XYZ file of C-alpha atoms in Angstrom:
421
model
C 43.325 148.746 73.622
C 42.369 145.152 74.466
C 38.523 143.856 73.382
C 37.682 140.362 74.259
C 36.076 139.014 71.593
C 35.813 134.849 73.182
C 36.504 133.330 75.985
C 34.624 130.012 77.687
C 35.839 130.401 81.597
C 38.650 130.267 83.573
C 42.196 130.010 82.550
C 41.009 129.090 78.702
C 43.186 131.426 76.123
C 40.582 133.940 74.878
C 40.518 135.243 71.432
C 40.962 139.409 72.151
C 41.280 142.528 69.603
C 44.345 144.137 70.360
C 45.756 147.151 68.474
C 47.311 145.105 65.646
C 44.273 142.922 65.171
C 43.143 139.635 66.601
C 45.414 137.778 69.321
C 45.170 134.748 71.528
C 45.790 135.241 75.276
C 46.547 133.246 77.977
C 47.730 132.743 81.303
C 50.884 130.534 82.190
C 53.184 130.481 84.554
C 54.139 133.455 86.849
C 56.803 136.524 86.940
C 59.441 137.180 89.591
C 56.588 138.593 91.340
C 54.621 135.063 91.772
C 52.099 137.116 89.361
C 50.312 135.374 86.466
C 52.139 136.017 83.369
C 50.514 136.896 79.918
C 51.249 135.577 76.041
C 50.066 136.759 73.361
C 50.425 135.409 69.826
C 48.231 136.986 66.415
C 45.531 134.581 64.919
C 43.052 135.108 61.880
C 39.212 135.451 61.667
C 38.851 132.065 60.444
C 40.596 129.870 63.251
C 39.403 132.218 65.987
C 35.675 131.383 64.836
C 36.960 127.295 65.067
C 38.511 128.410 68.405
C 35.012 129.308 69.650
C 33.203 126.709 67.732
C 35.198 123.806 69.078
C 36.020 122.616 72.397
C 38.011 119.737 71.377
C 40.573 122.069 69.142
C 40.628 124.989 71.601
C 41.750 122.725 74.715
C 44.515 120.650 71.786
C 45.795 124.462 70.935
C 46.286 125.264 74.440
C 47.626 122.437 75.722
C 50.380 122.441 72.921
C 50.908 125.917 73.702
C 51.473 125.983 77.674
C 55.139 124.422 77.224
C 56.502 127.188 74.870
C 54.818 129.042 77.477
C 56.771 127.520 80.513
C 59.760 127.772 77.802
C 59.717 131.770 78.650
C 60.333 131.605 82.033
C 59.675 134.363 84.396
C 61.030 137.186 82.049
C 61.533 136.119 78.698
C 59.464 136.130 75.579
C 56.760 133.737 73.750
C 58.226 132.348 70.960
C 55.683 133.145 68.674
C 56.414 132.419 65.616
C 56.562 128.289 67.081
C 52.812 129.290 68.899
C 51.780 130.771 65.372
C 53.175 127.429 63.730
C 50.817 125.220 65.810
C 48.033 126.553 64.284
C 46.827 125.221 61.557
C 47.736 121.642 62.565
C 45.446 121.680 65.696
C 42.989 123.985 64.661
C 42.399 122.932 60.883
C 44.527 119.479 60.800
C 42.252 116.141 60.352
C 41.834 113.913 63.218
C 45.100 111.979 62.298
C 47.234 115.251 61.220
C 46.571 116.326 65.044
C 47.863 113.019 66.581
C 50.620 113.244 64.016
C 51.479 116.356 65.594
C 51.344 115.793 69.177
C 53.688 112.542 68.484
C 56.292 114.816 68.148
C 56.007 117.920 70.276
C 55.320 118.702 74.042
C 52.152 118.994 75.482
C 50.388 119.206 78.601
C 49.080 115.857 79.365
C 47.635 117.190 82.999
C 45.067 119.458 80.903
C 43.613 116.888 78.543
C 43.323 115.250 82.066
C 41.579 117.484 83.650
C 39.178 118.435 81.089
C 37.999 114.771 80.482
C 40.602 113.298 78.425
C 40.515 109.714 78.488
C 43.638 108.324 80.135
C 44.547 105.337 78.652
C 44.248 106.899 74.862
C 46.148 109.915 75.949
C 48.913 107.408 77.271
C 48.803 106.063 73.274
C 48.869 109.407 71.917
C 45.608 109.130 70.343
C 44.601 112.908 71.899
C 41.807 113.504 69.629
C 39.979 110.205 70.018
C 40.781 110.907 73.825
C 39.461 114.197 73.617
C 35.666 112.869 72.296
C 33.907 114.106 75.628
C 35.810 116.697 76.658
C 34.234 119.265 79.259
C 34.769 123.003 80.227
C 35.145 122.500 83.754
C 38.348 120.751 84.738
C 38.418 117.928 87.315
C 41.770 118.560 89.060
C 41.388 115.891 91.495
C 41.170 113.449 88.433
C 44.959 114.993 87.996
C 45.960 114.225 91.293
C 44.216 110.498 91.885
C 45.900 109.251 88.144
C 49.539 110.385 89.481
C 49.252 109.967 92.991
C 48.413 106.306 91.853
C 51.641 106.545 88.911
C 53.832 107.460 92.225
C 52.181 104.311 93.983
C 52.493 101.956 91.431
C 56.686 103.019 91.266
C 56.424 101.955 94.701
C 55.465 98.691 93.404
C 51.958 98.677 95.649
C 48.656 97.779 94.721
C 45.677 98.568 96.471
C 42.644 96.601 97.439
C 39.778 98.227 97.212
C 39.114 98.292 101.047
C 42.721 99.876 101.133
C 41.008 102.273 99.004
C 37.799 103.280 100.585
C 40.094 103.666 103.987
C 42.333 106.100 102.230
C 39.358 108.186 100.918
C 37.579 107.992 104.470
C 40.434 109.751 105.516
C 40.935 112.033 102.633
C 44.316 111.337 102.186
C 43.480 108.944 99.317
C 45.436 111.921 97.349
C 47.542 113.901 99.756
C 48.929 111.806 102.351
C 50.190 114.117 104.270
C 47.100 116.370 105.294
C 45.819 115.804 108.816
C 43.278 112.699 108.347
C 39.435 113.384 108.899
C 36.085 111.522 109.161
C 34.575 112.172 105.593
C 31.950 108.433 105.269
C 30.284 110.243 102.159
C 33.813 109.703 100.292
C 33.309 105.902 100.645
C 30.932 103.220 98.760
C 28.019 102.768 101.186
C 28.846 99.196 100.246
C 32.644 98.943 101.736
C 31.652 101.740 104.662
C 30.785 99.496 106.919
C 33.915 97.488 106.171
C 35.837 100.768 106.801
C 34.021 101.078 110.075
C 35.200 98.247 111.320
C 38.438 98.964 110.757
C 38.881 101.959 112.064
C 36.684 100.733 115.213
C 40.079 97.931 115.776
C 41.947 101.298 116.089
C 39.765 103.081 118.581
C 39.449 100.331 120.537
C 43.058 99.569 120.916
C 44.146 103.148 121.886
C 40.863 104.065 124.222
C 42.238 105.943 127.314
C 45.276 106.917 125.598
C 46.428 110.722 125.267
C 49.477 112.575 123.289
C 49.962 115.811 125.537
C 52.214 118.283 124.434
C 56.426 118.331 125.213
C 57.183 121.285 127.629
C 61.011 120.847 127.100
C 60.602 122.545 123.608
C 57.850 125.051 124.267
C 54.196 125.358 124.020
C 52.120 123.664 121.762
C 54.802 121.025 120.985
C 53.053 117.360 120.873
C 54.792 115.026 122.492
C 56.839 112.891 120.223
C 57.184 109.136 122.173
C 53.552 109.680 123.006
C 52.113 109.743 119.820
C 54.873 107.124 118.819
C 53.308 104.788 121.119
C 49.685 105.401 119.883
C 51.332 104.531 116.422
C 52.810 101.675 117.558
C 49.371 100.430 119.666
C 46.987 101.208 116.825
C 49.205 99.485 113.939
C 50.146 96.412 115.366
C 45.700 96.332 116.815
C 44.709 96.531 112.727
C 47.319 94.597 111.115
C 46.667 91.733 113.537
C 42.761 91.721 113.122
C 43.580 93.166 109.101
C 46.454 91.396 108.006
C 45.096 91.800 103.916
C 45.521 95.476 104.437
C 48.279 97.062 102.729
C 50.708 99.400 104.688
C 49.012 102.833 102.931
C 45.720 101.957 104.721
C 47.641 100.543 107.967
C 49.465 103.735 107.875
C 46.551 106.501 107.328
C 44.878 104.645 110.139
C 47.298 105.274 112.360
C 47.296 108.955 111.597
C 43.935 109.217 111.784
C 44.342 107.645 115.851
C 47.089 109.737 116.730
C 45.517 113.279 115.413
C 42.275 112.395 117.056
C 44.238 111.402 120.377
C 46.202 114.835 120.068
C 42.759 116.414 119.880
C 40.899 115.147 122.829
C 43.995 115.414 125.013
C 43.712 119.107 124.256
C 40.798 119.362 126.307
C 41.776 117.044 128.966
C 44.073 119.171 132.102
C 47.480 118.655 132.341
C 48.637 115.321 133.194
C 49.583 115.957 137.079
C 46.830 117.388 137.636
C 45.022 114.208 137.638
C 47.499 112.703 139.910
C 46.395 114.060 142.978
C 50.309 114.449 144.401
C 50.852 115.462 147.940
C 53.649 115.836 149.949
C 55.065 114.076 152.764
C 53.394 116.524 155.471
C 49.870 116.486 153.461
C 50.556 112.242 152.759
C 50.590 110.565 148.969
C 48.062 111.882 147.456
C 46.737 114.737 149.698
C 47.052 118.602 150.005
C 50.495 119.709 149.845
C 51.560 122.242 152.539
C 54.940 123.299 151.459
C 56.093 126.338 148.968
C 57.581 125.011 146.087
C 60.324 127.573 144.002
C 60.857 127.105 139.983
C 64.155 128.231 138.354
C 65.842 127.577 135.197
C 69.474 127.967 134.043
C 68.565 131.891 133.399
C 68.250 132.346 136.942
C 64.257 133.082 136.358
C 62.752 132.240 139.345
C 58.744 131.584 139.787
C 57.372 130.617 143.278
C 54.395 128.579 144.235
C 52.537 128.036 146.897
C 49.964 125.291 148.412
C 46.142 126.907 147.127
C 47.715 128.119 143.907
C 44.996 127.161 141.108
C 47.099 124.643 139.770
C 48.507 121.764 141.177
C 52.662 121.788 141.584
C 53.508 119.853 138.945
C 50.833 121.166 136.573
C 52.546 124.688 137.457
C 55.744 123.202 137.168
C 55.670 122.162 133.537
C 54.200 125.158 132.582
C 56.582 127.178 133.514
C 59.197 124.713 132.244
C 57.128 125.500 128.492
C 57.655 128.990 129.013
C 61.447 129.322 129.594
C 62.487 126.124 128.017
C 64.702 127.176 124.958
C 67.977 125.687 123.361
C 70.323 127.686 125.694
C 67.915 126.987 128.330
C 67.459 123.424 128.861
C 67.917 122.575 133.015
C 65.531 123.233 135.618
C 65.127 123.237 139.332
C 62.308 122.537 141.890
C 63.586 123.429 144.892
C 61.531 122.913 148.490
C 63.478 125.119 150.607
C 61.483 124.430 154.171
C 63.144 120.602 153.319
C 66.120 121.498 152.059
C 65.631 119.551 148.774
C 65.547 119.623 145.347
C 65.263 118.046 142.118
C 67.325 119.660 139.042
C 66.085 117.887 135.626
C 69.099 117.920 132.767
C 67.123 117.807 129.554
C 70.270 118.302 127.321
C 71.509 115.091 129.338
C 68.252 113.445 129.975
C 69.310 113.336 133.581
C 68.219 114.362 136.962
C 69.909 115.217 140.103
C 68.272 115.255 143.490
C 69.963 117.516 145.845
C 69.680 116.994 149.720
C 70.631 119.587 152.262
C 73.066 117.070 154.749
C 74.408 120.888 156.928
C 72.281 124.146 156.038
C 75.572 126.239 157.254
C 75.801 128.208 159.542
C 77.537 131.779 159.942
C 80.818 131.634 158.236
C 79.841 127.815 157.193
C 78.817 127.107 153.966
C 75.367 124.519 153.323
C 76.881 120.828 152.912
C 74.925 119.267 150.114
C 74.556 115.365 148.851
C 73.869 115.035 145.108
C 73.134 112.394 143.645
C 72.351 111.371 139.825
C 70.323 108.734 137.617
C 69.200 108.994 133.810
C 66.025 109.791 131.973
C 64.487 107.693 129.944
C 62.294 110.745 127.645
C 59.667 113.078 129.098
C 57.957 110.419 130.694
C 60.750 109.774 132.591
C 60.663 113.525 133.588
C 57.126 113.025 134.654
C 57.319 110.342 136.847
C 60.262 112.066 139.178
C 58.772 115.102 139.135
C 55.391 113.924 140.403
C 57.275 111.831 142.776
C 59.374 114.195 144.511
C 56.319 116.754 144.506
C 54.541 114.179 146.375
C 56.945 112.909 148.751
C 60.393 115.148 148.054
C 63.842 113.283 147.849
C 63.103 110.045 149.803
C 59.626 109.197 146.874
C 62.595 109.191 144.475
C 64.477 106.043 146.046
C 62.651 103.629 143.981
C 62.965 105.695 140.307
C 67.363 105.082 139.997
C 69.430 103.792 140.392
C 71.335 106.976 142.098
C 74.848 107.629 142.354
C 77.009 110.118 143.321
C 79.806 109.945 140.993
C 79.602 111.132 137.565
C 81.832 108.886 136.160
C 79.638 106.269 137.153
C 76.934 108.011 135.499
C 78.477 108.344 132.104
C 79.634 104.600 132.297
C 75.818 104.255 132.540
C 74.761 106.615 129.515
C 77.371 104.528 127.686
C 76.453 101.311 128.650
C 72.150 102.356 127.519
C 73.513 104.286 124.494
C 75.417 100.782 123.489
C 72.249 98.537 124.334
C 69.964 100.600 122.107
C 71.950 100.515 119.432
């Protein structure tokens, strides 16, 4: 049998009739199950009715509470008799017999918070004093802001109060890492326009750039040096026209640049297909003629042909998306009428372009010159691909240097791998 006999809203303890009279129940904390878990603890007629009378008293008793609460874990009991113990201090105690109290137990600072206690007297102690306009409905984000701010001050960094308007713009005033919106109502009308300007150096700086996605690790990865290099473009564009601006503000702007990048570049085609690539018997930049055949280290073969929907490359690194997978990281184009091809290494970030010199003959076996150079990232990728789509082997003269011998090559890798670090 369970009869509520007061409760205000929420997650408040109510004041119920149980089978062995009157009991105070709550909410706190959760089972093995992730489920709520409920305490209950006996109280008399006359503190129930000061439960219900006062807010002040019922929010003191259940903040004081909620730790013996947490103290019971997901499966073990309320210590009651400690609940039962609390009272008569909070519910009956003068004004000074209640701070007296809370000096020297636990209590949930967050919920005074939340309900309107005033900060800087909770910080003394002084809960009932801080408690003089406390309200029913809690204000979580007033939680958030006051520790969010603790973490930042531990950081040792202050913010101006343009710094601030920019991080509440972008709503990550609290939760930095959230994707960044547009949100101008968030902002004093007086320091929008401020804001506005700010975030207008960004724009500027990074119009006509685009973060596409990274085929070598499947769909719908973004590409990682591309939205590096909208970073980079859009923080070194604000601090130099903002220097006062701390790095919080410098660095929400950033995110706000690259996410909004990522987004348009969604609906923009895929990057060749802009380029307009040819081939050598079509000319730079015309209608390719010649059949094109995909593989990848599985053996998985796709063809395509000139009139296919997409352009070559565009079908290229699609298909590259598709298969691309850690056991599954080189791939082939392969124009057989030529007798070339260009194998990309992405474990290596390499690329070997593979001439026919002898296609064999009979009992002869095809003669074939291969020769190597290194990648620097998916752009890298990009730019041979598109070249030997438009113009097969000889188009990729000018992106090497090539050599033959491997050794060579690895000298190379060394040599690059030394200079960046």
């Amino acid at each position: 049998m369970r009869d509520v006999v007061f409760t205000r809203q929420g997650w408040f303890p109510a004041v119920v009739r149980c089978e062995n009279g009157l009991c105070i129940e709550l909410a706190a904390g959760a089972d093995a199950n992730h489920d709520p878990r409920v305490f209950r603890f006996p109280v008399d007629e006359v503190r129930a009715a000061v439960i219900e009378a006062d807010l002040r008293r019922h929010l003191l008793l259940w903040s004081a509470v909620l730790p013996l609460c947490g103290d019971a874990g997901s499966q073990g009991d309320l210590d009651v008799e400690a609940a039962v113990a609390l009272l008569d201090p909070t519910l009956l105690g003068t004004p000074d017999e209640v701070d007296a109290l809370f000096r020297g137990i636990r209590w949930d600072w967050r919920l005074l918070m939340a309900h309107g206690g005033d900060i800087d007297l909770l910080d003394d102690g002084k809960v009932w004093a801080a408690l003089s306009e406390a309200t029913v409905t809690p204000d979580r984000r007033r939680v958030e802001e006051y520790e969010v701010n603790r973490r930042r001050a531990q950081r040792g960094v202050t913010l101006a109060p343009l710094d601030t308007a920019i991080l509440r713009f972008t709503g990550q005033y609290v939760h930095g890492a959230t994707l960044p919106k547009r949100l101008p109502d968030e902002v004093d009308p007086e320091l929008l326009p401020d804001v506005l300007r700010v975030i207008a150096t960004a724009e500027r700086a990074t119009t006509g750039m685009r973060i596409g996605l990274d085929p070598r690790h499947g769909r719908g990865v973004t590409d990682k040096a591309a939205w590096e290099r909208v970073a980079t473009v859009a923080e070194e564009a604000v601090r130099a026209a903002h220097p006062e601006l701390a790095d919080d503000a410098v660095a929400t702007v950033r995110f706000l640049m690259c996410s909004e990048v990522r987004d348009r570049s969604k609906n923009l085609p895929e990057e060749d297909d802009a380029e307009g690539v040819g081939d050598r018997a079509g000319g730079p930049g015309g209608v390719r003629t010649a059949r094109l055949t995909f593989t990848d280290d599985k053996e998985v073969a796709q063809p395509w042909a000139p009139g296919d929907s997409r352009t070559a490359g565009a079908a290229f690194w699609e298909f590259v998306a598709s298969r691309s997978a850690p056991d599954n990281e080189v791939f082939t184009i392969e124009d057989e009428q030529l007798g070339e091809g260009l194998q990309l290494h992405f474990y290596a970030d390499s690329v070997a372009r593979i001439t026919t010199v002898t296609r064999g003959e009979g009992a002869s076996e095809p003669e074939y010159r291969v020769e190597y150079t290194l990648v620097d990232g998916l752009d890298g990728f990009r730019t041979r691909v598109r070249a030997f789509v438009d113009g097969g082997c000889a188009a990729l003269d000018p992106h090497g240097p090539w050599t033959a011998d491997l050794a060579e090559l690895e000298r190379a890798r060394t040599r690059r791998r030394e200079a960046n670090s």
